[in-house]
XYZ file of C-alpha atoms in Angstrom:
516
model
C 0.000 0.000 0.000
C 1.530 3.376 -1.168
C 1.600 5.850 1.637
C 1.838 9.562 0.515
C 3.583 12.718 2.505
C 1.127 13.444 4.538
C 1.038 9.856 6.059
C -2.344 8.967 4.641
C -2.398 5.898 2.967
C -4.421 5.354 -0.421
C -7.612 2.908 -0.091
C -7.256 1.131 -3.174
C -4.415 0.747 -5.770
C -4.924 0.013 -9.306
C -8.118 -1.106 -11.355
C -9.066 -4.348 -9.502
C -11.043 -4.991 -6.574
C -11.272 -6.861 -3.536
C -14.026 -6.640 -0.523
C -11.321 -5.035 1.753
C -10.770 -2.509 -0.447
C -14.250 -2.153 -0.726
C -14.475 -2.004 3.344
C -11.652 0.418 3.193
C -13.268 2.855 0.739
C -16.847 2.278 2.332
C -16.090 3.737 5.830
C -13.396 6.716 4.354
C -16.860 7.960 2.199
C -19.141 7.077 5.068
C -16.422 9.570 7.378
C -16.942 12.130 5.120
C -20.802 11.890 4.188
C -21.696 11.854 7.620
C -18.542 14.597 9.090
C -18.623 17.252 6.315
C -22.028 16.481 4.483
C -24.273 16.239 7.510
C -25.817 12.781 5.437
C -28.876 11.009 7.246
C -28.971 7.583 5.698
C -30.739 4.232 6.102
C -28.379 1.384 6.767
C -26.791 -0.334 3.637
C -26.352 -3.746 2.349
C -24.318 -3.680 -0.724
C -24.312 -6.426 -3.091
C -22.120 -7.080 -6.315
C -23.561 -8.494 -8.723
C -22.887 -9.837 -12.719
C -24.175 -8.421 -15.630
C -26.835 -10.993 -16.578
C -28.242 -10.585 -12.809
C -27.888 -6.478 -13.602
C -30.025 -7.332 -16.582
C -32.618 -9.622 -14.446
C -32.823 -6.368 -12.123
C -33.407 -4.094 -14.948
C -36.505 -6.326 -16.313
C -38.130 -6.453 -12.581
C -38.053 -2.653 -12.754
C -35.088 -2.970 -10.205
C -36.436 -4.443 -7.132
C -34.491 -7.568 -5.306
C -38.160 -9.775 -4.807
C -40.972 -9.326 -7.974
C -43.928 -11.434 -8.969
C -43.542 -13.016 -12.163
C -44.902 -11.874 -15.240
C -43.974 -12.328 -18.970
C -43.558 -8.187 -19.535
C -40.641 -8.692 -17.431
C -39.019 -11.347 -19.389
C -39.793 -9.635 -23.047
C -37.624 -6.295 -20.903
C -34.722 -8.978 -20.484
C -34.589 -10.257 -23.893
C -34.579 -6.966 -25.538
C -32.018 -5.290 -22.789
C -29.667 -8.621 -23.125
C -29.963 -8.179 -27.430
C -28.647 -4.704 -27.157
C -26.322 -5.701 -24.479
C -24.552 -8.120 -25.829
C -24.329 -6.536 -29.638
C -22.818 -3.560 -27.853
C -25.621 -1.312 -29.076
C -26.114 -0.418 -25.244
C -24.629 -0.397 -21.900
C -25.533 -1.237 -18.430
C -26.153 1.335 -15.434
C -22.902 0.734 -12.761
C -25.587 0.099 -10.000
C -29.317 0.121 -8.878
C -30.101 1.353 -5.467
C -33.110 -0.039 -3.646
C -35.824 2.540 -1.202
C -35.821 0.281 1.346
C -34.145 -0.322 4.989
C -31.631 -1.244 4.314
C -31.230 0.575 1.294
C -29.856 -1.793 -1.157
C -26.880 -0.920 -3.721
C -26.230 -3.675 -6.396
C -23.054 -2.799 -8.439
C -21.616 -4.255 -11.081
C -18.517 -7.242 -11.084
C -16.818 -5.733 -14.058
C -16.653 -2.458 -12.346
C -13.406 -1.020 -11.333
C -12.036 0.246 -8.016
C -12.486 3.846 -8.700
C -16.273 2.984 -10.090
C -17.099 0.634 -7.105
C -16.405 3.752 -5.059
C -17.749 6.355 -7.336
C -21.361 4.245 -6.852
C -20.848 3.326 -3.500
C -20.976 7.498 -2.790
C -23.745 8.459 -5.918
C -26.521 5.386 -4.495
C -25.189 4.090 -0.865
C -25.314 7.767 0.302
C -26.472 10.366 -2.048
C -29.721 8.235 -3.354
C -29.742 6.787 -0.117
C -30.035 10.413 1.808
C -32.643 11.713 -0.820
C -34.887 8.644 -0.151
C -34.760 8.819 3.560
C -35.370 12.554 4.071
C -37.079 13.918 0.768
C -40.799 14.678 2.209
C -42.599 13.044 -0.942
C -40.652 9.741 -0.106
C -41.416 10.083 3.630
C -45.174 10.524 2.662
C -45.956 7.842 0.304
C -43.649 5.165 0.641
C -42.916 2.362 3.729
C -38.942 1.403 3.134
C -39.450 -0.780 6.251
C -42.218 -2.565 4.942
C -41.505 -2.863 1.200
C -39.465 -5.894 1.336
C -41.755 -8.152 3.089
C -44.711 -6.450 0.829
C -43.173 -7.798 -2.147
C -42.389 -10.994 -0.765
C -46.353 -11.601 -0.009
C -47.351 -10.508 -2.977
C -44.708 -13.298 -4.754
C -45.925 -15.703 -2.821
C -49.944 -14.431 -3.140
C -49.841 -14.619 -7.016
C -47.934 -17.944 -6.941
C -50.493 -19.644 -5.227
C -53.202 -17.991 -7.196
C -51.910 -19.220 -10.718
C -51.926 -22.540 -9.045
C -55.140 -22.487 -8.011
C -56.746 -20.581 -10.678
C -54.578 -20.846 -13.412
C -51.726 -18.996 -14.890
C -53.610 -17.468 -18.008
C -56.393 -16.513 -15.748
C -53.645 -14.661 -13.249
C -52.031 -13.226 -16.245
C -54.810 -11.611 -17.635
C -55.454 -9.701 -14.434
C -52.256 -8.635 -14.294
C -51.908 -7.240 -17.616
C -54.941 -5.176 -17.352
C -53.270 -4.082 -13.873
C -50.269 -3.239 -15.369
C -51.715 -1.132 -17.829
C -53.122 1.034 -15.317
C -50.640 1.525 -13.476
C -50.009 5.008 -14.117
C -53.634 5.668 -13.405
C -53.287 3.827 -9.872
C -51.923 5.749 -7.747
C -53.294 8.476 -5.252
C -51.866 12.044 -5.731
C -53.234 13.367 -2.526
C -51.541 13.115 1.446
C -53.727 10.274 3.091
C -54.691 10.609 7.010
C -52.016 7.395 7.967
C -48.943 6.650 6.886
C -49.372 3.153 4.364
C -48.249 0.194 6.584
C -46.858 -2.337 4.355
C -45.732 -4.905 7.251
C -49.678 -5.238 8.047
C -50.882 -5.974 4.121
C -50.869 -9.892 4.502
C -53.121 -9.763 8.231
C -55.267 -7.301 6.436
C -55.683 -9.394 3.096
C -56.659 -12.556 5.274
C -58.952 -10.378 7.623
C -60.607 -8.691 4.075
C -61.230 -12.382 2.272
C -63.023 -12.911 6.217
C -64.829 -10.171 5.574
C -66.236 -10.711 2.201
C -66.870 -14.521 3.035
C -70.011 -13.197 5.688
C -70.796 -9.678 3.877
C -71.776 -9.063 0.203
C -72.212 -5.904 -1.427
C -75.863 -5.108 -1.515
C -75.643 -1.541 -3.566
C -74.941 -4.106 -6.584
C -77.678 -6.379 -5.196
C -80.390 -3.964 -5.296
C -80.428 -1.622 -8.258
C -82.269 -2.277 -11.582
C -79.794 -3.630 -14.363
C -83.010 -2.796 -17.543
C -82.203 -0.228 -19.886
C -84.033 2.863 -19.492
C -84.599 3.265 -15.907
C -84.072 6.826 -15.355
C -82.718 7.946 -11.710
C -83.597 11.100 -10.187
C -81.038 13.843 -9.645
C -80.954 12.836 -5.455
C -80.559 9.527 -6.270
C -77.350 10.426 -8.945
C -76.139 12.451 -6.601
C -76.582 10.125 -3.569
C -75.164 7.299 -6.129
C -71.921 9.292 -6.806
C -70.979 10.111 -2.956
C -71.578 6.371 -1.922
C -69.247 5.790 -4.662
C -67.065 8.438 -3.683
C -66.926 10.064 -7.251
C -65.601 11.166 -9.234
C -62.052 9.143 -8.521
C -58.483 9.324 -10.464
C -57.494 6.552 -8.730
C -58.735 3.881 -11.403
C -56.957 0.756 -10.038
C -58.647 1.725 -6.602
C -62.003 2.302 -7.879
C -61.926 -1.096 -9.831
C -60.534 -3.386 -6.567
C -63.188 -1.621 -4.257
C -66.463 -1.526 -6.773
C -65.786 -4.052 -9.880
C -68.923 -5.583 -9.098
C -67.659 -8.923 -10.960
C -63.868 -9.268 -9.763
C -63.332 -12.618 -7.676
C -61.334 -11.993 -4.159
C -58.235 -12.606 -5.408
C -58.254 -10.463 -8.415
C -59.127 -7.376 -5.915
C -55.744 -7.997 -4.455
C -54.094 -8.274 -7.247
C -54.933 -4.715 -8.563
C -54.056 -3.828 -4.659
C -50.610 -5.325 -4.914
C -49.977 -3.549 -8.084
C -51.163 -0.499 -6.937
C -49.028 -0.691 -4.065
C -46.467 -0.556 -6.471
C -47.170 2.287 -8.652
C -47.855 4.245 -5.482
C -43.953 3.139 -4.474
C -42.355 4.086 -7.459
C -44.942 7.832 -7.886
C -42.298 10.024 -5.776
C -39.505 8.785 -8.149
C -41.360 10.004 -11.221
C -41.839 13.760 -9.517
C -37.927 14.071 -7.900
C -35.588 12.412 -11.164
C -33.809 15.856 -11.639
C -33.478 16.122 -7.539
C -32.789 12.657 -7.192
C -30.053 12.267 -9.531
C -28.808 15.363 -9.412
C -28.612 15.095 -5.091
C -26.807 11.810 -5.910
C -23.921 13.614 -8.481
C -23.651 16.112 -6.221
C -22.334 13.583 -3.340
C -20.382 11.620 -5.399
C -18.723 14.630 -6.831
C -17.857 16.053 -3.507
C -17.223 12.530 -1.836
C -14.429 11.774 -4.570
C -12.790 15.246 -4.974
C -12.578 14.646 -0.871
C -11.049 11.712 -1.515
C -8.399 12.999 -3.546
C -7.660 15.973 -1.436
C -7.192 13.906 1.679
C -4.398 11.371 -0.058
C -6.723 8.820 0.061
C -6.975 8.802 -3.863
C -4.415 8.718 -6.122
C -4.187 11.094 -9.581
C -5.034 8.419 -11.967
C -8.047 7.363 -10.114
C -9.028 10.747 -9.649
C -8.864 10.881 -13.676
C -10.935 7.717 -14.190
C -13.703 9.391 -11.900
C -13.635 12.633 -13.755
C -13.599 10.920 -16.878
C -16.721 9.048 -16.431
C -18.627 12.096 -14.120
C -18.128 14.501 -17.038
C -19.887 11.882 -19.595
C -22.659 11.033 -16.902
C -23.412 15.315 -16.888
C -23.272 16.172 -20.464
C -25.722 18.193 -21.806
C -25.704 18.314 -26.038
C -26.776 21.521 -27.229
C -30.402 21.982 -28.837
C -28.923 21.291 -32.604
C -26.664 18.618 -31.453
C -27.663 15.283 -33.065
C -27.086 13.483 -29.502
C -29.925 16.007 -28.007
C -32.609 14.100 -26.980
C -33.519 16.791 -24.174
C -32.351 18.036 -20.665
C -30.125 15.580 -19.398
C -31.768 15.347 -15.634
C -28.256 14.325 -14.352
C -26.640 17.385 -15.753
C -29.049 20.147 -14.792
C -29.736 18.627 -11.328
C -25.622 18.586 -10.698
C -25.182 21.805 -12.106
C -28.184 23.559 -10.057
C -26.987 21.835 -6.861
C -23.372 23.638 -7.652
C -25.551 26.687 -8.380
C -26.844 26.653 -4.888
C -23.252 25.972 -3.042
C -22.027 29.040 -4.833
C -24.818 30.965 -3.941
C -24.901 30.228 -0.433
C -21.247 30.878 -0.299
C -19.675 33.400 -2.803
C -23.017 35.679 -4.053
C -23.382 38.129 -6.646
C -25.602 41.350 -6.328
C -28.099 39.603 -8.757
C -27.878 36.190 -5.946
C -28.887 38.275 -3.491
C -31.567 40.261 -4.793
C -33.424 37.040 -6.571
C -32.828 34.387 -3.300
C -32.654 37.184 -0.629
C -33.197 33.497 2.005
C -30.212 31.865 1.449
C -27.469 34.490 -0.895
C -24.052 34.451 1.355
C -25.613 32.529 4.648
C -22.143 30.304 4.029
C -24.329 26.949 4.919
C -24.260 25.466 1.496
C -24.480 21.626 3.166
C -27.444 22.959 5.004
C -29.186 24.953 2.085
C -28.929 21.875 -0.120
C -29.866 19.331 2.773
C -33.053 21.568 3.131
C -33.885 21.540 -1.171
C -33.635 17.770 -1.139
C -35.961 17.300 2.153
C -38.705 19.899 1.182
C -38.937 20.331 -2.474
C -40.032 18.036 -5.843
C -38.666 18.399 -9.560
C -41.367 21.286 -10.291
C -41.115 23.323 -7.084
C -37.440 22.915 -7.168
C -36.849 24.725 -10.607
C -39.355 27.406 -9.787
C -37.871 28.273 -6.583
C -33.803 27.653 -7.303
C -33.016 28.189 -11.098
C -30.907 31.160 -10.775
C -30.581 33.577 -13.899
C -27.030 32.797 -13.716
C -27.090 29.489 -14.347
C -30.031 29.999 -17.005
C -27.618 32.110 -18.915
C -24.580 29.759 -18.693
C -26.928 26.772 -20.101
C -27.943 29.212 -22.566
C -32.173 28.048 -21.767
C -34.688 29.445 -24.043
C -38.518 28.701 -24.425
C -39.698 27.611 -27.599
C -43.866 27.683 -28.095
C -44.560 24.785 -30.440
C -48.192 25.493 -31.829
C -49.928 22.434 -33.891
C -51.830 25.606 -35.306
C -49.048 27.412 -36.509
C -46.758 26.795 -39.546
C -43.145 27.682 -37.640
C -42.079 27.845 -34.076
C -41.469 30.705 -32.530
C -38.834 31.903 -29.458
C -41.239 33.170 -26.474
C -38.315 34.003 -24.257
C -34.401 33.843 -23.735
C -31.907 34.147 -21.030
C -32.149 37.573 -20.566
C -33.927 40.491 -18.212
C -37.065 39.381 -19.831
C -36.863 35.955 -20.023
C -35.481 34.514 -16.928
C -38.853 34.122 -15.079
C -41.015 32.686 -18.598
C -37.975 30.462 -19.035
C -38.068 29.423 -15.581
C -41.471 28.728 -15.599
C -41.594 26.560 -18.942
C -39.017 24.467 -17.545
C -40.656 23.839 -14.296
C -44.014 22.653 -16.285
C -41.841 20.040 -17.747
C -41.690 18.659 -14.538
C -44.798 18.672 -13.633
C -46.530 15.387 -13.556
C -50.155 17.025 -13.600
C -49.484 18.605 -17.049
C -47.538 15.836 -18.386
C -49.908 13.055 -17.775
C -53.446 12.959 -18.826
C -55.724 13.785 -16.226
C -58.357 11.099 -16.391
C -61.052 10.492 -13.579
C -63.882 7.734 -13.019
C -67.024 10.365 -13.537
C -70.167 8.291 -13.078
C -71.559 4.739 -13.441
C -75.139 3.898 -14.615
C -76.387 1.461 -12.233
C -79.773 2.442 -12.776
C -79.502 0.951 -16.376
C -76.859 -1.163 -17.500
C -74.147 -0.232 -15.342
C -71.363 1.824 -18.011
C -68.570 2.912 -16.395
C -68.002 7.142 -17.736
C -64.662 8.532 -17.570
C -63.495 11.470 -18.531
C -59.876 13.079 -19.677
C -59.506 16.675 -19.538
C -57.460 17.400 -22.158
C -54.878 20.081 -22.257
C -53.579 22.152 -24.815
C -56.357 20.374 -27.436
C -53.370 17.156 -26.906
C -56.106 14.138 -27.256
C -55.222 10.477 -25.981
C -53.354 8.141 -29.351
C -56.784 6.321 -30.290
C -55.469 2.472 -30.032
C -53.646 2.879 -27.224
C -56.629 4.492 -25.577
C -58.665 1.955 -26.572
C -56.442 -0.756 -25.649
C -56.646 1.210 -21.933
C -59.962 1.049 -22.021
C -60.474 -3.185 -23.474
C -58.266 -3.720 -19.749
C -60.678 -1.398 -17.936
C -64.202 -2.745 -19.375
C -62.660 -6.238 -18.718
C -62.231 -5.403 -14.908
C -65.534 -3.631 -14.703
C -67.308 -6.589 -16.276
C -69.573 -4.102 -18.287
C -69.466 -1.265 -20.946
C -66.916 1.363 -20.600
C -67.182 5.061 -22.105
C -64.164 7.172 -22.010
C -65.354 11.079 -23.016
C -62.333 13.893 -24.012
C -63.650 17.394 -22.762
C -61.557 20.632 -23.072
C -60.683 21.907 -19.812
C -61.279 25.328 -20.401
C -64.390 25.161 -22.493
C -65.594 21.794 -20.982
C -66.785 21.282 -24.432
C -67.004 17.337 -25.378
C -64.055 16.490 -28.021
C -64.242 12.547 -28.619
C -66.195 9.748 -27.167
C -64.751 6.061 -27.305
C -66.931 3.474 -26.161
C -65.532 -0.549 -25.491
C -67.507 -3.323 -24.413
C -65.875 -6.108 -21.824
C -64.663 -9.363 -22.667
C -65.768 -12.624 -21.206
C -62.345 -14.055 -20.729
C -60.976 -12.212 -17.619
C -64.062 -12.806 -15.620
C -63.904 -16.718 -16.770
């Protein structure tokens, strides 16, 4: 082991690694996460893995224990193709929301990258998950685990008692909700995953001595009219409208077996897991390149790093944050990694070495000289949208040279709305924050009303924005996996949100086969 002047020795030499050296460079980041950074973490289990089991991770959209379905398998096949004809690479790791929060990184890594990922997911991902609010709110890292295991095991005994094709189906019409199953509003407790099995066996109890008599009772003949009390009274026993589709359809499907309810439960459990990483990409990467970055340039400065590693690192952080300019045949959009490192940067400067403009657009935080703090605070309180709105400094705007674009179907050429200047700053600031925003950039589309006074269709209805109407097969391909959950006729209607006038009406009838 080389030891330098100042009588620090390096952690690792060369390109190949061991698990001491792994050890070694685990606690000299953990020192310095927890000493200089001021890191809260959940503990860590680490685990290295091969590429083929990288692969395996990728198809089970990254999660250690996964029910089985064939999606996941036609991911691996097409992720292995491109893999092994060198047409695509693999990510160096995949870190887990749990506790412990679980790293995987890759065998064929090298020292310096083993250590690089250990800092960007065993503490910077790691940190954002424990302490970012929307994290905190809507997911159970305790409980996840076990939650998946149940389910596992739940489905596996259901497609051998009921049969795989019949399990299948359910799940693909699941699955193609899941974007719409998820609730976008705080809920009075805290979601208990631990409890999901005792609750599952105490709900199948339940419906054993019970049965739903609102289905029992209303008049299935086309026809009957209800009055406007009875709609009304209708719609708040349902609790409608509801965006929550997946919900709606486990708690009112008046067809759905027991175990098909659950299913729909245990994949909505999972879309509601994986919602906060949708709304905090730019934060969550860009908290994670931040630690790294500091971590290793730490690193260096202490001796604990030699030159040529420190070379290697920079080499592969400066291709992880590159941003290709608008006319750049690479461009393919903001690169979240490189705007979320570059405005966490923009917030240390800020905090520490201010300009006159710093001060007079973030008057809170211009020269306080807590940068650590200041970020730590960002990550714990704010999401993708609000982030940009309230820390995208006019500095920064002009050095990425950011400029809004209004692309109008009605109109024959684009046209600039604003550019980084005096003007611009706030519009440009604005239009990039709405990219963000998962309200604008999925469709908004609620369970409206059901007829059970005639023969029970299911309305929805999509507000559309900007006159940007829903691809007509893959709407009605939606709508084939809703009307087969339902178990009767399904109308999906397009209204304008600002006029409310009605723009398109499908209509799909339910199959036989799911309900077999």
């Amino acid at each position: 082991m080389q030891m330098l002047d100042d009588g620090n020795q390096l952690i690792f030499e060369g390109a190949d690694w061991d698990y001491d050296k792994i050890k070694r460079a685990y606690d000299a980041i953990e020192r310095i996460a927890f000493d200089e950074m001021g890191l809260d973490i959940y503990p860590n289990q680490i685990e290295v893995i091969t590429a083929e089991q990288m692969l395996d991770a990728y198809s089970s959209i990254g999660m250690p224990l996964m029910y089985k379905h064939w999606s996941f398998g036609k991911h691996f096949a097409q992720d292995e193709t491109l893999y092994r004809k060198g047409l695509r690479g693999l990510a160096y790791e995949i870190v887990i929301n749990s506790s412990p929060c679980i790293s995987y990184i890759m065998e064929e890594n090298s020292m310096t990258m083993q250590t690089l990922v250990i800092a960007h997911a065993a503490f910077g991902h790691n940190h954002f998950f424990k302490n970012n609010n929307l994290f905190r709110q809507w997911t159970d890292a305790k409980g996840i685990l076990d939650y998946l295991e149940f389910a596992k095991t739940f489905i596996l005994k259901c497609e051998e008692r009921y049969g795989h094709q019949a399990v299948e189906r359910t799940l693909d019409a699941a699955h193609a909700l899941m974007s719409h199953g998820v609730h976008r509003y705080p809920r009075k407790q805290p979601l208990d995953l631990r409890e999901e099995q005792r609750r599952e066996d105490e709900r199948q109890e339940y419906n054993r001595k019970m049965y739903n008599d609102l289905w029992r009772t209303v008049p299935t003949k086309p026809g009957v009219k209800e009055s406007v009390s009875a709609v009304e009274s209708r719609k708040a026993l349902l609790a409608l409208p509801e965006e929550n589709i997946l919900y709606f359809l486990e708690k009112k499907a008046p067809r759905l077996h027991q175990w098909q309810r659950e299913i729909l439960r245990i994949v909505r459990r999972v879309a509601q897991y994986f919602y906060p990483q949708k709304q905090t990409k730019l934060m969550n990467e860009g908290c994670a390149t931040y630690t790294h970055y500091y971590i290793m340039n730490r690193l260096h400065q202490k001796g604990l790093m030699s030159d040529g590693a420190l070379l290697e690192f920079l080499h592969s952080h400066t291709s992880v944050v590159f941003q290709p300019n608008f006319d750049d045949p690479r461009f393919s959009g903001i690169n979240p990694y490189a705007i979320g490192f570059a405005m966490m940067q923009d917030i240390e400067r800020i905090a520490t070495e201010p300009t006159d403009e710093d001060r007079e657009w973030f008057p809170d935080y211009a020269g306080n000289g807590d940068a650590m703090g200041t970020l730590r605070e960002a990550w714990a309180n704010f999401r993708d949208e609000s982030f940009v709105l309230q820390y995208l400094s006019p500095a920064l705007m002009r050095k990425m040279r950011m400029f809004e674009v209004r692309n109008d179907a009605s109109e024959p050429e684009m046209l600039v709305e604003a550019i980084h200047n005096e003007r611009g700053y706030r519009k440009v600031r604005k239009a990039l924050a709405r990219q963000y925003d998962i309200g604008y950039l999925e469709p908004d589309i609620q369970i409206l009303d059901v007829d059970l006074a005639g023969d029970r269709k299911l309305i929805l209805q999509h507000r559309v924005i900007n006159r940007v109407l829903l691809d007509e097969s893959d709407a009605r391909a939606v709508l084939r996996h809703i009307a087969n959950l339902w178990g009767y006729e399904v109308m999906l209607v397009e209204v304008d949100a600002t006029t409310e006038a009605v723009l398109k009406e499908h209509t799909v009838s339910a199959s036989s086969l799911l309900l077999s």
